[in-house]
Every structure is written in C-alpha cells, then in structure tokens.
Short mmCIF file of C-alpha atoms and ligand atoms in Angstrom, two decimals:
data_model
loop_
_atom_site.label_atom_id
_atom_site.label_comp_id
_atom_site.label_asym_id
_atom_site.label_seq_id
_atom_site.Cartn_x
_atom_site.Cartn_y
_atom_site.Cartn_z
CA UNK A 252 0.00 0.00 0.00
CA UNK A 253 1.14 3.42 -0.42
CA UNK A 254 1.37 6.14 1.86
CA UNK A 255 -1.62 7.49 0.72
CA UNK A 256 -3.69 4.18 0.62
CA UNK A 257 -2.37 3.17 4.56
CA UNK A 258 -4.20 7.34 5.31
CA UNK A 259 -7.15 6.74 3.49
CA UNK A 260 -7.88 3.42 4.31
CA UNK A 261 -7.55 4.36 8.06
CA UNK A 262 -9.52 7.58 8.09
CA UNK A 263 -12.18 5.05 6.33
CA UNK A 264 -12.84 2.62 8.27
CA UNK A 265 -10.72 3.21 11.61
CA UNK A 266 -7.60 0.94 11.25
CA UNK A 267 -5.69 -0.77 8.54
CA UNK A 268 -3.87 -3.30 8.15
CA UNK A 269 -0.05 -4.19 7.08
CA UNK A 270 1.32 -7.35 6.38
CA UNK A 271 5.63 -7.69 6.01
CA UNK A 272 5.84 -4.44 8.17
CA UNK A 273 8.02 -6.42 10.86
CA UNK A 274 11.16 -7.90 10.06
CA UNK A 275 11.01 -11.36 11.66
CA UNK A 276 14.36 -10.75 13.49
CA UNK A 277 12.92 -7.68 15.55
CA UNK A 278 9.95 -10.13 17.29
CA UNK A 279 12.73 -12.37 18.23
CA UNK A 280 14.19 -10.48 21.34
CA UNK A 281 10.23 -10.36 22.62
CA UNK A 282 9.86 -14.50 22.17
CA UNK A 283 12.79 -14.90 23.77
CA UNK A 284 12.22 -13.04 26.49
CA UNK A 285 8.99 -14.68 26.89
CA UNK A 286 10.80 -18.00 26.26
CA UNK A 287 13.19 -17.19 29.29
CA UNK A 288 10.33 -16.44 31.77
CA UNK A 289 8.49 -19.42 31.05
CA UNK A 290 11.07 -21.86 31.25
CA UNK A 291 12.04 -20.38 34.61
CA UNK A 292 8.15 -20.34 36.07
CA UNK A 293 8.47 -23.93 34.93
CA UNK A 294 11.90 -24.68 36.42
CA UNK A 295 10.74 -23.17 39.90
CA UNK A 296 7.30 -24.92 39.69
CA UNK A 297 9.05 -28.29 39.30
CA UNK A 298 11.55 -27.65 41.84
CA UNK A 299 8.65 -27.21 44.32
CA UNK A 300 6.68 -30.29 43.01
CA UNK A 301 4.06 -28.07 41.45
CA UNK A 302 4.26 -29.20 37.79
CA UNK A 303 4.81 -32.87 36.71
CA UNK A 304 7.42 -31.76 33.73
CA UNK A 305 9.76 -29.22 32.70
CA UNK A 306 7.05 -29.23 29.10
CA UNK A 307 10.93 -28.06 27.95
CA UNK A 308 9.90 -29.80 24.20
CA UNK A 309 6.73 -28.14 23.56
CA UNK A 310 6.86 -25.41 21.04
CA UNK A 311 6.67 -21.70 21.58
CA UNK A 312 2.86 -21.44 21.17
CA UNK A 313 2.32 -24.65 23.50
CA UNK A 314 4.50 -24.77 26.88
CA UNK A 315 3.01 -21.70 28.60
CA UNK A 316 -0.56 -23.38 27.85
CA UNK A 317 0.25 -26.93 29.15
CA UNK A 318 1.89 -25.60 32.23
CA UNK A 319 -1.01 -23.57 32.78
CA UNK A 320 -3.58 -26.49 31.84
CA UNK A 321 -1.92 -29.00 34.34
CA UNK A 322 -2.28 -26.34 37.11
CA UNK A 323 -5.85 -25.45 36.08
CA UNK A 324 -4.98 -21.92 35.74
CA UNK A 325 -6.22 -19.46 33.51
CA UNK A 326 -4.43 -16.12 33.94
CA UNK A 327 -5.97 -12.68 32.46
CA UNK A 328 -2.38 -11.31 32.27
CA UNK A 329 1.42 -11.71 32.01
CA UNK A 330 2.61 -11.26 35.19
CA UNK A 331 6.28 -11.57 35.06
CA UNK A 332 7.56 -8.21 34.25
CA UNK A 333 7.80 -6.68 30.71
CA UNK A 334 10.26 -4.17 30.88
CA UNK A 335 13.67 -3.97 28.91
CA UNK A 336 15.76 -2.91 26.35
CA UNK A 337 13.54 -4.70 23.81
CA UNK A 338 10.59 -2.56 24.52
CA UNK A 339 12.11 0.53 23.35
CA UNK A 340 13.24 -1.29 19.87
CA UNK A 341 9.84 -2.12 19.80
CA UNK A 342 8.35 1.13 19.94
CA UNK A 343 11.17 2.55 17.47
CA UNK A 344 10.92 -0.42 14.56
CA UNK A 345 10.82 2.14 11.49
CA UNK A 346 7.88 0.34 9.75
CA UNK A 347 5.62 0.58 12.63
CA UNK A 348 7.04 4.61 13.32
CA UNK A 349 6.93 5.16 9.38
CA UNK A 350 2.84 4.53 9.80
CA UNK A 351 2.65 6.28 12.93
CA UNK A 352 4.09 9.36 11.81
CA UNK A 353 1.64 9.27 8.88
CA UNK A 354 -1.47 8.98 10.84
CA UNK A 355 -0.61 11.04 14.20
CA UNK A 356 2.70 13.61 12.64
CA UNK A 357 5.82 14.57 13.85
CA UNK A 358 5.81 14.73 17.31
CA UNK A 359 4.77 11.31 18.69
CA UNK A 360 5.11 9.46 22.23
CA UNK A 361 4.32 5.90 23.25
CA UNK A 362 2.51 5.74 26.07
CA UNK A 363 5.37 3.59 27.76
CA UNK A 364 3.91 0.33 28.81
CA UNK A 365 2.52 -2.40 26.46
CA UNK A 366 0.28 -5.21 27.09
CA UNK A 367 1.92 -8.76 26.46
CA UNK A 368 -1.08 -11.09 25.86
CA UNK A 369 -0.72 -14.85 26.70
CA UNK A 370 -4.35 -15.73 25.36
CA UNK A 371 -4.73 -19.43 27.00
CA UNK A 372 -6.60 -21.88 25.42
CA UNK A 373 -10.51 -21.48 26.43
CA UNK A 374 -9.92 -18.01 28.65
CA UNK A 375 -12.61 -16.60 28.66
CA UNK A 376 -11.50 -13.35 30.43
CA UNK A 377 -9.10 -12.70 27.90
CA UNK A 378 -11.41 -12.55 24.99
CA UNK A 379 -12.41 -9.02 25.74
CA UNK A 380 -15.94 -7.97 25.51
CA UNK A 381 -16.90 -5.12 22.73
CA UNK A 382 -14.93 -2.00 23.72
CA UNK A 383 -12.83 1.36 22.43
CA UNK A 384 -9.27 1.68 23.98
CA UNK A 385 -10.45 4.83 25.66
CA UNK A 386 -13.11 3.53 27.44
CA UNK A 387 -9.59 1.33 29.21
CA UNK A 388 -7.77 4.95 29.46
CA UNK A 389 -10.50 6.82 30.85
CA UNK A 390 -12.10 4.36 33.47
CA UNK A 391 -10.13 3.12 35.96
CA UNK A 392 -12.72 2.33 38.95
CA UNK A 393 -15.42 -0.58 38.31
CA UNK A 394 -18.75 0.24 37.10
CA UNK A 395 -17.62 4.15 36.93
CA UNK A 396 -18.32 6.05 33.87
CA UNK A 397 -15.59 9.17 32.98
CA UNK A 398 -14.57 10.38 29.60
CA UNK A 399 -11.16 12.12 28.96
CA UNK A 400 -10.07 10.86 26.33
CA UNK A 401 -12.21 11.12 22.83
CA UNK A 402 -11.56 14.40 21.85
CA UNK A 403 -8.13 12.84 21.06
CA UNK A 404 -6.46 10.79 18.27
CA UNK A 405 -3.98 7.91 19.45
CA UNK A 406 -2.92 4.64 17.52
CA UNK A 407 -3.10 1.04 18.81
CA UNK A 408 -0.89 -0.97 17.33
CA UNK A 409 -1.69 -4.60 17.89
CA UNK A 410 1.27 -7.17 16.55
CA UNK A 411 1.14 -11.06 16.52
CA UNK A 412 4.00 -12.98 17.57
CA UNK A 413 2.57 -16.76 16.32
CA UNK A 414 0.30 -16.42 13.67
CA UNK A 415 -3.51 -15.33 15.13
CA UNK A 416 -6.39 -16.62 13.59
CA UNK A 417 -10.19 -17.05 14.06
CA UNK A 418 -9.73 -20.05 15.95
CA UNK A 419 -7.05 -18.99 18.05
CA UNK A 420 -9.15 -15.39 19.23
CA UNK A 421 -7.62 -12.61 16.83
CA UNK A 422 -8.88 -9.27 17.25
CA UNK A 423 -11.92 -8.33 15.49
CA UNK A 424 -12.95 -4.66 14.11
CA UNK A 425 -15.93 -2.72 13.38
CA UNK A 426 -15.43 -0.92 10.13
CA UNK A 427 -16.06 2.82 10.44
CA UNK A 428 -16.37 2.67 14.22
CA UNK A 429 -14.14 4.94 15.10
CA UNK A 430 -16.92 7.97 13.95
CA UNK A 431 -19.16 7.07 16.64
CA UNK A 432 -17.54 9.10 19.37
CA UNK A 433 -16.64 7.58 22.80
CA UNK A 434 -18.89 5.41 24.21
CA UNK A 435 -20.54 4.54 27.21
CA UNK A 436 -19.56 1.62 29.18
CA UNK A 437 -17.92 0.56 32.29
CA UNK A 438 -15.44 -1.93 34.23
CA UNK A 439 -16.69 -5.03 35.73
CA UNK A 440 -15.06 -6.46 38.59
CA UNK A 441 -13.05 -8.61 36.16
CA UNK A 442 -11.69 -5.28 34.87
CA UNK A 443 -13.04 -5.69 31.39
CA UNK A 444 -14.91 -2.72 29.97
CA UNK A 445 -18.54 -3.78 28.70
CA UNK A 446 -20.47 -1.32 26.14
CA UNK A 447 -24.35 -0.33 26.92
CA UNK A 448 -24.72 -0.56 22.78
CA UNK A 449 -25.22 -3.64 21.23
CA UNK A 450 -22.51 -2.52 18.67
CA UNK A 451 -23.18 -6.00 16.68
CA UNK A 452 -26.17 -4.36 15.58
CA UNK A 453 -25.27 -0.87 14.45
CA UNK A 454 -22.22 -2.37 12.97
CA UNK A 455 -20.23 -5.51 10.39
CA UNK A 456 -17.35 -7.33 12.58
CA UNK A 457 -14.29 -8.37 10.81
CA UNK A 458 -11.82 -10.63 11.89
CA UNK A 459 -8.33 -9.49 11.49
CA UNK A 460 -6.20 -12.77 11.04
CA UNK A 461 -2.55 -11.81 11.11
CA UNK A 462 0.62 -13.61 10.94
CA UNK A 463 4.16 -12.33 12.24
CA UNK A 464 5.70 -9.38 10.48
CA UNK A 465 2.02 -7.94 10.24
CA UNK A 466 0.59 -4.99 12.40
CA UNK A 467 -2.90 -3.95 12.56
CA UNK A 468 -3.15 -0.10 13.31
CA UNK A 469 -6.53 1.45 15.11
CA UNK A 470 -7.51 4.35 16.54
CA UNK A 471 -8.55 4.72 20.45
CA UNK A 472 -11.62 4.95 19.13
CA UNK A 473 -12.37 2.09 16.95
CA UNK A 474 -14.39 -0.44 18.53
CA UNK A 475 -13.15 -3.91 18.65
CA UNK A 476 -12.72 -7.25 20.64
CA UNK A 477 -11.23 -10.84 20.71
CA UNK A 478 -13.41 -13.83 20.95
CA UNK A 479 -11.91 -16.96 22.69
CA UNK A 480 -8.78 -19.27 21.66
CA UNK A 481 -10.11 -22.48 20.71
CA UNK A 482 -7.29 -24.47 20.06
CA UNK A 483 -4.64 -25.89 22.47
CA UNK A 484 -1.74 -23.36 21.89
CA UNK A 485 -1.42 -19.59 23.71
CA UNK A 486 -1.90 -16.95 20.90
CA UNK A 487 0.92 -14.53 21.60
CA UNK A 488 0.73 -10.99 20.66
CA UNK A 489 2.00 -7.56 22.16
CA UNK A 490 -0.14 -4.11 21.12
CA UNK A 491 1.19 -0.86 22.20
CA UNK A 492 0.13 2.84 21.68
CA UNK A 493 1.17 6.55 20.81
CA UNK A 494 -0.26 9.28 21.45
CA UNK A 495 0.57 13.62 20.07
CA UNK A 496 3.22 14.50 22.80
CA UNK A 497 1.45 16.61 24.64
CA UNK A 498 3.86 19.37 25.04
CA UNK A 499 5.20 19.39 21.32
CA UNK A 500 2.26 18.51 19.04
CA UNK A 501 -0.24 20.82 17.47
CA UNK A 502 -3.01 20.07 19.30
CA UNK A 503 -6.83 21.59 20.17
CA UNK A 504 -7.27 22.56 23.77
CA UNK A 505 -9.23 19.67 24.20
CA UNK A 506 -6.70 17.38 22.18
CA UNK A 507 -3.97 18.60 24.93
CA UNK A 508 -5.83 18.43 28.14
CA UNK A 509 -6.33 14.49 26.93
CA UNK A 510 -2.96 14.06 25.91
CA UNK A 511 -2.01 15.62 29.21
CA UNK A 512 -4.42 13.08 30.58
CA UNK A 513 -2.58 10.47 29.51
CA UNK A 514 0.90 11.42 30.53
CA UNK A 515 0.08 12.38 33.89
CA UNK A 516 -1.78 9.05 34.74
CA UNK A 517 0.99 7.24 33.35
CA UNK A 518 3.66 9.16 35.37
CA UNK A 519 1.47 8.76 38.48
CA UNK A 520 1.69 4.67 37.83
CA UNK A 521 5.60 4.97 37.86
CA UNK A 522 5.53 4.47 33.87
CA UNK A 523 7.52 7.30 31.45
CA UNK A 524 6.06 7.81 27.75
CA UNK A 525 8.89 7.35 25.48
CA UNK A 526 9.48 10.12 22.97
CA UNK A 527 9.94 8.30 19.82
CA UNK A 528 9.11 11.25 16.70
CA UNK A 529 10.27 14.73 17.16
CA UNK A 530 12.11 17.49 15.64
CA UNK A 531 13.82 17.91 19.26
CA UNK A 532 15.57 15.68 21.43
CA UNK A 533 14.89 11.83 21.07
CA UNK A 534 15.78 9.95 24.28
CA UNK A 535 18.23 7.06 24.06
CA UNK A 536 17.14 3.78 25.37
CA UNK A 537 20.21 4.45 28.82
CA UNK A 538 17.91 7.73 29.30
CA UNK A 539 14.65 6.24 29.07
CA UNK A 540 15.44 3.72 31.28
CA UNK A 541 17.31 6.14 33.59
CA UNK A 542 14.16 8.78 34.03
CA UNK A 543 12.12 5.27 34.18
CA UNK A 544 13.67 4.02 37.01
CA UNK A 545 13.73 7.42 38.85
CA UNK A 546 9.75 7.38 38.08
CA UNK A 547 9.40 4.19 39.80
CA UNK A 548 11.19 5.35 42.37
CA UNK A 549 9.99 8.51 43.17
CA UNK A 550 6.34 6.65 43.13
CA UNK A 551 7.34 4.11 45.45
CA UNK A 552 8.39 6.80 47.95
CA UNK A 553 5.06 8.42 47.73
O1 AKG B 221 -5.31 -9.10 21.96
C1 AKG B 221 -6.48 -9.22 22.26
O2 AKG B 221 -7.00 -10.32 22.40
C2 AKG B 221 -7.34 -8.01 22.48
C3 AKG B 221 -6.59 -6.78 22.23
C4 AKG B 221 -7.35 -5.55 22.56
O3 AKG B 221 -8.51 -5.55 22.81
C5 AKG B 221 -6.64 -4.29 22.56
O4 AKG B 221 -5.46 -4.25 22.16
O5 AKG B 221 -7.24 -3.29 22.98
#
C-alpha cells in the first residue's frame, strides 16, 4: 500500500492493516524473552513439586498453555515483568514509526507500557468484551463512567507474535467505528470494559487474522474485541500505543488536556512515555530507562 492508501484506508474505516511491516528478526528479542520467563516459572514450579514436567519440548505457542492447563490456571495477564531494552526497539521499529508518523505527525510518544497477551486456550476473560481503547484509558474504577479521552487521536498498534487466527481469538474490528464518538460503558469487577450498545447491531465485525511481520493499526476509538482461543496453543501478541506528545504537538485545547491526561496518569503509575518522533531531542534507550527508574522510584516513595 502506499502512503496514501495506509491514510485513506484508516480515516475510512478506523484501522488498517499491514502485512511484512516487521522484520522477523525484531519479534525475536520479545519471544525470547517470553521463552526465558516461562522456562524459569516452569523450572521453579518443578523444583517445588508443582508441575509434573519441565514441558521443555513443547513449542513456543504450547509450553506456557500446558503448564497452565496441568495447574488449572487461567491467567488474564502476564505477570512476570515486561520491561527492557527490547521494549524501546519495539516502539522505534521504522515500519511501525513510518505509519505512525503518517497517521498522528511529527511529534509522537508511546505511552510507555505495552500489554503482552498470553491468550490461553478457552480463557474466557481474555477474549475481551466489545470495547474502544479509551473507554480502558479513561475508566479506571469498576462500574464508573468518565470520559477524557475522545476528543483525542492515538494509535493502537496490535502485533502477533505466532500467527492469530479465528480459531485462536484474533482481534476483530468494526469498520467505520471509530466515527461514533466515545462510548458509554464501564469496568466489571473482572476489569473488562462492557459497552451499553449492542454494537453488533449498528455495525459488520471483521476478523483481522494476522501472521508475524504484520501490524494492525486502530484508533482509540475504533471499537473492537477478541473472541476466545479455541485451540490448544497460547496466541501470543503484544499491542502498544502513541499518542501527540502533549507538550510538542499541534493540538486543540481539548486534544492537549487528553494528551495531558494520559501522561500524567501514566507518570502517576511509575511508567515514562517514550518520545519516539520529534524534531527535538529523542531519548536514548540508557535515558529512558534512567528517568524510568527514577519514576518508579519517586512513586514508590510516595
Ligand atoms: O489481543 C487481544 O486479544 C485483544 C486486544 C485488545 O482488545 C486491545 O489491544 O485493545
């Protein structure tokens, strides 16, 4: 696709989609550092008589899955730690920044903190209902309804690292979506965000089947959702976001006092936005990590 196709196509229908935009090489760091944590949950599991096997020759896509089957365990997230030196490649591979820069301009942030998706086989919790990435932003207590957040423009980018299919839970999209404004809806006590609409019916679903080296891009605003893995094998993908840096980019009042949103309630969780498209200064991964760890530091001391 061209430049102009990737634009038009997103301002259409609320994402697009890019296959070969990955080199395979730059996922590998993220497997392996998956690969590392799960063979030492495993290792520590079997040293304490938890687990039956090491599940050392299962593939990629299976041992996380058959460790968690034999301990009848289905967790809604990855809990053993995320950041590293990889994340900030991550956020910098020039395919994904040469799309970002075309839908959101020149000064761009990530928002700092991804989310690392095990999908289990047959979680439930994990194949999120209906919802807009916003509605995640913007409502952090269960069952209370705010809004901060739709007056501005900020691009998910979701990216498989096994191949995701139908029958594994890939994402799903409503085509043109992202024109119906923010939403109402809420957090359950599972922490999932549930619509009021019945967005089936005012909208077509599409699944979004992706294999590695692909991306699909939405806005905060396009509404979307996973349905559940039904195969044996975890489906593992990472998404991450930008958003206009809100002291740099041209932005509406509104637009700013979101962005500022944003960056202040990911400061106050110990987490730093990474500057990643400027005409300034662009922070090196040693000062990233540096104000990072400072953050975390200054939050832990209250
Ligand atoms: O990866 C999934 O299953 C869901 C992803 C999602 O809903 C999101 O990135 O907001």
């Amino acid at each position: 696709m061209t430049n102009q196709e990737i634009k038009t196509a997103y301002e259409r229908d609320g994402y697009v989609v890019l296959k070969d935009i990955i080199d395979h090489q730059d996922l590998e760091p993220m497997r392996d550092f998956i690969k590392a944590k799960v063979d030492a949950y495993s290792r520590e599991l079997y040293s304490e008589g938890k687990l039956s096997s090491l599940y050392e020759d299962e593939s990629f896509e299976r041992r996380y899955a058959a460790i968690c089957e034999e301990l009848d365990i289905l967790p809604r997230n990855w809990s053993f730690g995320i950041f590293g030196r990889e994340l900030y490649e991550l956020y910098n591979l020039p395919g994904v920044l040469n799309v970002i820069r075309l839908l959101l301009g020149s000064e761009v942030s990530n928002i700092g903190t991804p989310a690392l998706r095990t999908k289990l086989p047959r979680s439930v919790i994990t194949s999120f209902p209906w919802h807009q990435d916003s509605q995640y932003f913007d409502q952090s207590v269960v069952g209370k309804k705010e809004k901060h957040t739709g007056g501005l423009h900020m691009v998910t980018v979701w990216v498989p690292l096994v191949e995701a299919t139908v029958e594994n839970g890939c994402c799903w999209v409503i085509p043109g979506s992202h024109r119906w404004g923010l939403l109402d809806g809420a957090r359950g006590a599972d922490m999932n965000v549930r619509m009021e609409e019945d967005v089936e019916a005012r909208g077509t679903p599409v699944p979004i089947p992706l294999k590695p080296g692909g991306a699909l891009f939405m806005s905060n605003l396009t509404v979307h959702t996973s349905k559940v893995n039904t195969t044996r094998k975890s489906r593992w993908s990472i998404d991450f976001r930008y958003f206009p840096t809100p002291d740099r980019a041209a932005l509406t009042a509104e637009a700013r006092e979101a962005a500022e949103f944003i960056k202040n309630k990911q400061l106050a969780g110990g987490i730093v936005p990474l500057v990643v498209l400027t005409e300034g200064h662009k922070p090196t991964w040693e000062a990233w990590e540096a104000a990072f760890s400072a953050q975390q530091q200054a939050r832990r001391s209250g």
